[in-house]
Each structure stands twice: as C-alpha cells, then as structure tokens.
Tab-separated table of C-alpha atoms in Angstrom:
chain	number	residue	atom	x	y	z
A	1	MET	CA	42.098	36.777	-3.789
A	2	PRO	CA	40.491	38.758	-0.942
A	3	ASN	CA	37.042	37.786	0.340
A	4	GLU	CA	35.421	41.199	-0.065
A	5	ARG	CA	31.985	39.971	0.991
A	6	LEU	CA	33.380	38.700	4.298
A	7	GLY	CA	35.374	41.912	4.869
A	8	ALA	CA	32.271	44.031	4.222
A	9	ALA	CA	30.145	41.920	6.572
A	10	MET	CA	32.716	42.284	9.347
A	11	ALA	CA	33.020	46.015	8.809
A	12	ALA	CA	29.230	46.472	8.832
A	13	GLY	CA	28.978	44.676	12.163
A	14	GLY	CA	32.009	46.304	13.705
A	15	TRP	CA	33.893	43.006	13.959
A	16	THR	CA	37.676	42.917	14.261
A	17	TYR	CA	39.849	39.925	13.446
A	18	ASN	CA	40.358	39.334	17.160
A	19	GLY	CA	36.676	39.690	17.981
A	20	LEU	CA	35.445	37.235	15.380
A	21	ALA	CA	38.320	34.863	16.167
A	22	ASP	CA	37.320	34.789	19.833
A	23	LYS	CA	33.705	34.109	18.909
A	24	VAL	CA	34.467	31.142	16.646
A	25	GLU	CA	37.467	29.944	18.664
A	26	VAL	CA	40.222	30.256	16.070
A	27	ASP	CA	43.472	32.203	15.828
A	28	PRO	CA	43.021	35.831	14.682
A	29	LYS	CA	45.529	35.157	11.899
A	30	SER	CA	43.101	32.577	10.501
A	31	VAL	CA	40.365	35.209	10.251
A	32	GLU	CA	42.829	37.583	8.605
A	33	ARG	CA	43.649	34.924	6.000
A	34	TRP	CA	39.932	34.337	5.370
A	35	VAL	CA	39.541	38.014	4.487
A	36	ASN	CA	42.811	38.937	2.809
A	37	LEU	CA	43.746	35.657	1.124
A	38	GLY	CA	40.273	34.291	0.481
A	39	ARG	CA	40.876	31.121	2.521
A	40	THR	CA	37.866	28.903	3.266
A	41	PRO	CA	37.503	27.597	6.821
A	42	ARG	CA	36.144	24.215	7.768
A	43	ARG	CA	32.418	23.892	7.285
A	44	ALA	CA	31.517	23.902	10.989
A	45	THR	CA	33.697	26.958	11.651
A	46	ALA	CA	32.366	28.763	8.586
A	47	THR	CA	28.789	28.074	9.652
A	48	LEU	CA	29.412	29.504	13.128
A	49	ALA	CA	31.154	32.563	11.686
A	50	ALA	CA	28.316	33.203	9.258
A	51	GLU	CA	25.730	32.900	12.028
A	52	THR	CA	27.746	35.349	14.134
A	53	LEU	CA	27.827	37.854	11.281
A	54	GLY	CA	24.175	37.295	10.353
A	55	GLU	CA	25.135	36.187	6.837
A	56	ASP	CA	24.483	33.157	4.662
A	57	VAL	CA	27.459	30.803	4.878
A	58	HIS	CA	27.344	30.062	1.138
A	59	ALA	CA	27.290	33.772	0.304
A	60	LEU	CA	30.496	34.243	2.290
A	61	TRP	CA	32.172	31.038	1.085
A	62	PRO	CA	30.638	29.821	-2.209
A	63	ALA	CA	33.047	26.860	-2.297
A	64	LEU	CA	31.040	25.284	0.507
A	65	ARG	CA	28.095	24.911	-1.870
A	66	GLN	CA	29.845	21.924	-3.407
A	67	ALA	CA	28.231	18.701	-2.333
A	68	ARG	CA	30.062	16.572	0.162
A	69	PRO	CA	31.536	13.407	-1.334
A	70	ALA	CA	29.037	10.560	-1.454
A	71	ARG	CA	29.773	7.376	0.421
A	72	ALA	CA	31.561	4.936	-1.829
A	73	VAL	CA	29.377	2.127	-0.489
A	74	SER	CA	26.210	2.343	1.599
A	75	PRO	CA	26.328	0.160	4.722
A	76	GLU	CA	22.950	-1.219	3.621
A	77	LEU	CA	24.118	-2.402	0.205
A	78	VAL	CA	24.732	-6.148	0.056
A	79	ALA	CA	25.007	-6.503	-3.725
A	80	LEU	CA	24.298	-4.576	-6.912
A	81	TYR	CA	23.336	-6.343	-10.142
A	82	GLY	CA	23.377	-4.702	-13.551
A	83	GLN	CA	20.107	-6.386	-14.488
A	84	ARG	CA	17.622	-8.732	-12.858
A	85	ALA	CA	18.608	-11.486	-15.252
A	86	ASP	CA	22.001	-11.571	-13.473
A	87	VAL	CA	20.409	-12.478	-10.136
A	88	PRO	CA	20.081	-16.227	-9.508
A	89	VAL	CA	16.438	-17.056	-8.841
A	90	SER	CA	17.714	-19.026	-5.864
A	91	ALA	CA	18.772	-15.700	-4.309
A	92	PHE	CA	15.132	-14.589	-4.210
A	93	ALA	CA	13.842	-17.999	-3.105
A	94	ASP	CA	16.461	-18.485	-0.387
A	95	MET	CA	15.866	-15.025	1.015
A	96	LEU	CA	12.104	-15.581	1.241
A	97	ALA	CA	12.553	-19.060	2.707
A	98	GLN	CA	14.641	-17.640	5.555
A	99	ALA	CA	12.071	-15.022	6.614
A	100	ASN	CA	10.600	-15.345	10.088
A	101	GLU	CA	8.464	-12.228	10.499
A	102	HIS	CA	7.760	-10.410	7.231
A	103	ILE	CA	7.513	-11.244	3.546
A	104	ASP	CA	6.342	-8.415	1.280
A	105	VAL	CA	6.223	-8.665	-2.503
A	106	LEU	CA	5.191	-5.706	-4.662
A	107	VAL	CA	5.274	-6.366	-8.422
A	108	TYR	CA	3.242	-6.137	-11.579
A	109	ALA	CA	3.745	-9.811	-12.425
A	110	ALA	CA	7.159	-11.345	-11.613
A	111	VAL	CA	6.059	-14.664	-13.072
A	112	PHE	CA	9.741	-15.574	-13.352
A	113	LEU	CA	9.558	-16.621	-9.702
A	114	HIS	CA	6.935	-19.319	-10.225
A	115	GLU	CA	8.374	-20.327	-13.578
A	116	SER	CA	11.856	-20.859	-12.140
A	117	TYR	CA	10.891	-21.962	-8.650
A	118	PRO	CA	7.694	-24.072	-8.742
A	119	ARG	CA	7.779	-24.570	-4.947
A	120	LEU	CA	7.327	-20.859	-4.270
A	121	ASN	CA	3.740	-21.197	-3.006
A	122	ASP	CA	4.755	-24.083	-0.760
A	123	VAL	CA	7.536	-21.974	0.733
A	124	LEU	CA	5.126	-19.105	1.382
A	125	ARG	CA	2.648	-21.458	3.042
A	126	GLU	CA	5.419	-22.864	5.218
A	127	ARG	CA	6.583	-19.433	6.289
A	128	ALA	CA	3.022	-18.333	7.079
A	129	ALA	CA	2.467	-21.495	9.151
A	130	ALA	CA	5.585	-20.593	11.119
A	131	GLY	CA	4.124	-17.187	11.992
A	132	CYS	CA	5.530	-15.055	9.182
A	133	ALA	CA	3.153	-12.349	7.853
A	134	VAL	CA	3.056	-12.621	4.055
A	135	ARG	CA	1.737	-9.827	1.836
A	136	ILE	CA	1.663	-10.125	-1.967
A	137	ALA	CA	0.614	-7.228	-4.229
A	138	VAL	CA	0.392	-7.813	-7.994
A	139	GLY	CA	-0.643	-5.463	-10.759
A	140	ASP	CA	-4.283	-5.044	-11.724
A	141	PRO	CA	-4.233	-6.071	-15.406
A	142	ASP	CA	-7.138	-3.731	-16.192
A	143	SER	CA	-5.471	-0.669	-14.688
A	144	THR	CA	-4.267	2.235	-16.782
A	145	ASN	CA	-0.768	2.104	-15.296
A	146	VAL	CA	-0.239	-1.562	-16.166
A	147	GLN	CA	-1.431	-0.957	-19.718
A	148	GLN	CA	0.769	2.126	-20.007
A	149	ARG	CA	3.791	0.117	-18.861
A	150	GLY	CA	3.090	-2.406	-21.596
A	151	ALA	CA	3.078	0.353	-24.185
A	152	GLU	CA	6.289	1.916	-22.849
A	153	GLU	CA	8.141	-1.398	-22.884
A	154	ARG	CA	6.696	-2.325	-26.308
A	155	PHE	CA	5.259	-5.394	-24.609
A	156	GLY	CA	1.672	-4.496	-25.456
A	157	HIS	CA	-0.961	-6.725	-23.893
A	158	GLY	CA	1.758	-9.135	-22.832
A	159	ILE	CA	2.200	-7.444	-19.485
A	160	GLU	CA	-1.534	-7.583	-18.837
A	161	SER	CA	-1.473	-11.302	-19.581
A	162	ARG	CA	1.444	-11.783	-17.225
A	163	CYS	CA	-0.387	-9.908	-14.464
A	164	ARG	CA	-3.337	-12.292	-14.915
A	165	LEU	CA	-0.947	-15.241	-14.835
A	166	ALA	CA	0.687	-13.930	-11.645
A	167	LEU	CA	-2.722	-13.584	-10.056
A	168	MET	CA	-3.534	-17.147	-11.076
A	169	HIS	CA	-0.351	-18.339	-9.361
A	170	PHE	CA	-0.936	-16.396	-6.157
A	171	ARG	CA	-4.735	-16.679	-5.858
A	172	PRO	CA	-4.656	-20.101	-4.100
A	173	LEU	CA	-2.780	-18.403	-1.263
A	174	ALA	CA	-5.490	-15.806	-0.674
A	175	GLU	CA	-7.334	-17.911	1.897
A	176	VAL	CA	-4.247	-19.237	3.669
A	177	SER	CA	-3.962	-17.966	7.238
A	178	GLY	CA	-1.164	-15.424	7.504
A	179	ILE	CA	-1.114	-14.651	3.769
A	180	GLU	CA	-2.843	-11.737	2.042
A	181	VAL	CA	-2.976	-11.193	-1.701
A	182	ARG	CA	-4.026	-7.885	-3.246
A	183	THR	CA	-3.992	-6.180	-6.639
A	184	HIS	CA	-2.792	-2.619	-7.117
A	185	ALA	CA	-3.158	-0.027	-9.849
A	186	THR	CA	-0.228	2.222	-8.944
A	187	THR	CA	2.681	3.372	-11.064
A	188	LEU	CA	5.357	0.831	-10.211
A	189	TYR	CA	8.688	2.596	-9.885
A	190	ASN	CA	10.378	-0.424	-8.294
A	191	SER	CA	9.488	-4.045	-7.684
A	192	ILE	CA	10.062	-4.899	-4.027
A	193	TYR	CA	10.886	-8.339	-2.584
A	194	ARG	CA	11.270	-8.071	1.169
A	195	ALA	CA	12.137	-10.781	3.720
A	196	ASP	CA	12.539	-9.505	7.294
A	197	ASP	CA	15.501	-7.078	7.236
A	198	GLN	CA	16.546	-7.832	3.657
A	199	VAL	CA	15.026	-6.555	0.438
A	200	MET	CA	15.674	-6.927	-3.291
A	201	ILE	CA	14.793	-3.799	-5.266
A	202	ASN	CA	14.290	-4.192	-9.012
A	203	ALA	CA	14.486	-0.625	-10.321
A	204	HIS	CA	12.370	0.124	-13.378
A	205	VAL	CA	13.742	1.978	-16.360
A	206	TRP	CA	11.494	3.579	-18.968
A	207	GLY	CA	11.202	1.363	-22.030
A	208	VAL	CA	13.160	-1.523	-20.472
A	209	ASN	CA	11.650	-4.816	-19.365
A	210	ALA	CA	12.133	-5.554	-15.670
A	211	TYR	CA	14.577	-8.386	-16.346
A	212	GLY	CA	16.922	-5.885	-18.017
A	213	ALA	CA	16.824	-3.321	-15.200
A	214	PRO	CA	19.162	-3.133	-12.174
A	215	VAL	CA	18.599	-4.834	-8.826
A	216	TRP	CA	20.052	-3.844	-5.490
A	217	HIS	CA	20.044	-6.145	-2.491
A	218	LEU	CA	19.768	-4.203	0.776
A	219	ARG	CA	20.015	-5.186	4.421
A	220	ARG	CA	18.559	-2.832	7.021
A	221	SER	CA	21.190	-0.919	8.982
A	222	GLY	CA	19.562	1.406	11.508
A	223	GLU	CA	16.525	3.637	11.108
A	224	GLY	CA	15.774	6.015	8.282
A	225	GLY	CA	17.902	4.361	5.601
A	226	MET	CA	17.101	3.081	2.126
A	227	PHE	CA	15.542	-0.097	3.484
A	228	ASP	CA	12.980	1.902	5.473
A	229	THR	CA	12.274	4.120	2.464
A	230	TYR	CA	11.273	1.121	0.364
A	231	THR	CA	9.255	-0.582	3.106
A	232	ARG	CA	7.289	2.631	3.637
A	233	SER	CA	6.641	2.711	-0.096
A	234	PHE	CA	5.306	-0.834	0.053
A	235	ASP	CA	3.032	0.039	2.978
A	236	ALA	CA	1.621	3.051	1.128
A	237	VAL	CA	0.707	0.933	-1.915
A	238	TRP	CA	-0.665	-1.847	0.270
A	239	GLU	CA	-3.105	0.544	1.927
A	240	ILE	CA	-4.809	1.343	-1.386
A	241	ALA	CA	-4.567	-2.142	-2.935
A	242	THR	CA	-7.632	-4.371	-3.405
A	243	PRO	CA	-7.929	-7.683	-1.532
A	244	VAL	CA	-8.156	-10.837	-3.665
A	245	SER	CA	-10.426	-13.742	-2.762
A	246	GLU	CA	-9.671	-17.376	-3.568
A	247	GLY	CA	-12.740	-17.792	-5.731
C-alpha cells in the first residue's frame, strides 16, 4: 500500500527519489519502495528522512510508534520475589551486615526484621562503628498516611501499633555515633532496604499487606538506573523526616 503522506511531503519539497536517497545515504530504490510499497525504513534512517522533509517521523511511518521491545532482564535485577514472605530474612540481614559505606532503611514498621533477627541492632551498631553511615526512617504512627494505609489494608490501628513498636526497637540506636533514626509521614509507595550498591525494594499494593507484596533485589549498574531512582527517593523522604532522640 503506497505511503501517500510520504509521497506528498516529497512532492511539496521538490524531493526526488535520488535526492532524498543521497541525503539519507540509501539506494534510490529503497526510497521508491518507501513511497510506492509502503515499506518502513529503520528507525534511524526514518528519523533522518523525516527531519530532511520537515515532517514528524511518526506521521510518515506510524508503525514506528510501537514501543521498542523491553529488556527481558534488567542488568540491575538480582532476584524477583512474588511476595516479601518468600524472601528469607537472612537475605536482608546478610545484605545489611556486609555494608561498608551506606545502610538506608525506609519503612512504616518492618518489625519482621527484629522479630526474626534479634541481633539486628547489634549488626547496625557494628557497621556504624566500622564507618558505615546508617539511616533509619520509620512511619510516624500519628500521621494521616500511616492511618490511611491501615484502613486500606484492613489492618486498622494495627499498623499504627507496629510503627510504635518499630520505633521502640530502633530508638536505642538514635544516640549511636554514625546512626540516625527519623520518623516520616509520607505516602510509602515502596519500602527500601539499601546496603551500599544493593537494595531490596518491597513494592506496596493497595489493600495488600507488605508481606504479600513483591520484592525486587537490585544491584547498582551504572548511573541513572533503577537503583539510583530508589536512592533518590529515599533521600527526598529523609530530608523532610523528623529526627528521633533516645529519650
């Protein structure tokens, strides 16, 4: 089927098959097939041809609007779990214990960590003593967003109680050198557990408790990837979180 839009654009600009072919460095027969047979050139060639004609590439070749195939696997993806309950608690603990520079935790409560790994505070103290910067942000139990999450997950005041319990667990660390503990009142789209260049992301799903929502384990691979997206998110929340004292 002829590409009438392309033929009209060429005619309006006085372009011949040979002229456009020379400009985009293809055989004139290729340009003829674009017009008369409706063939679609490679994206880079089509883009150059459209720029030459002063047209929108997608107007000339609508097929190029189709999204490029997604990568089957991101180079940053270490593992994907259907729900947090599938992740061994040791995976979180081991990752944090291996950190040398950064530990960042952004949650509402995550009391499963202390319940399943009683030495968590000791590990955090040890990492801080070794020079690792530790930042812990837990949900403010009195905040509207925490209370709303409880209603959405049909957990009621339970989530508020768990936030208070998490704060009780982490509060003794507030005065430890190298460790900061804060509370936040933000909408929590994902819980973040970062250790140096690795991070566990517990995605949140409306109406589903965190233990039933997916987790992806990422390892940083260059700048501007998913890992950096989540660490920037943590930093943004940290800036507006409220410091906790030991008292």
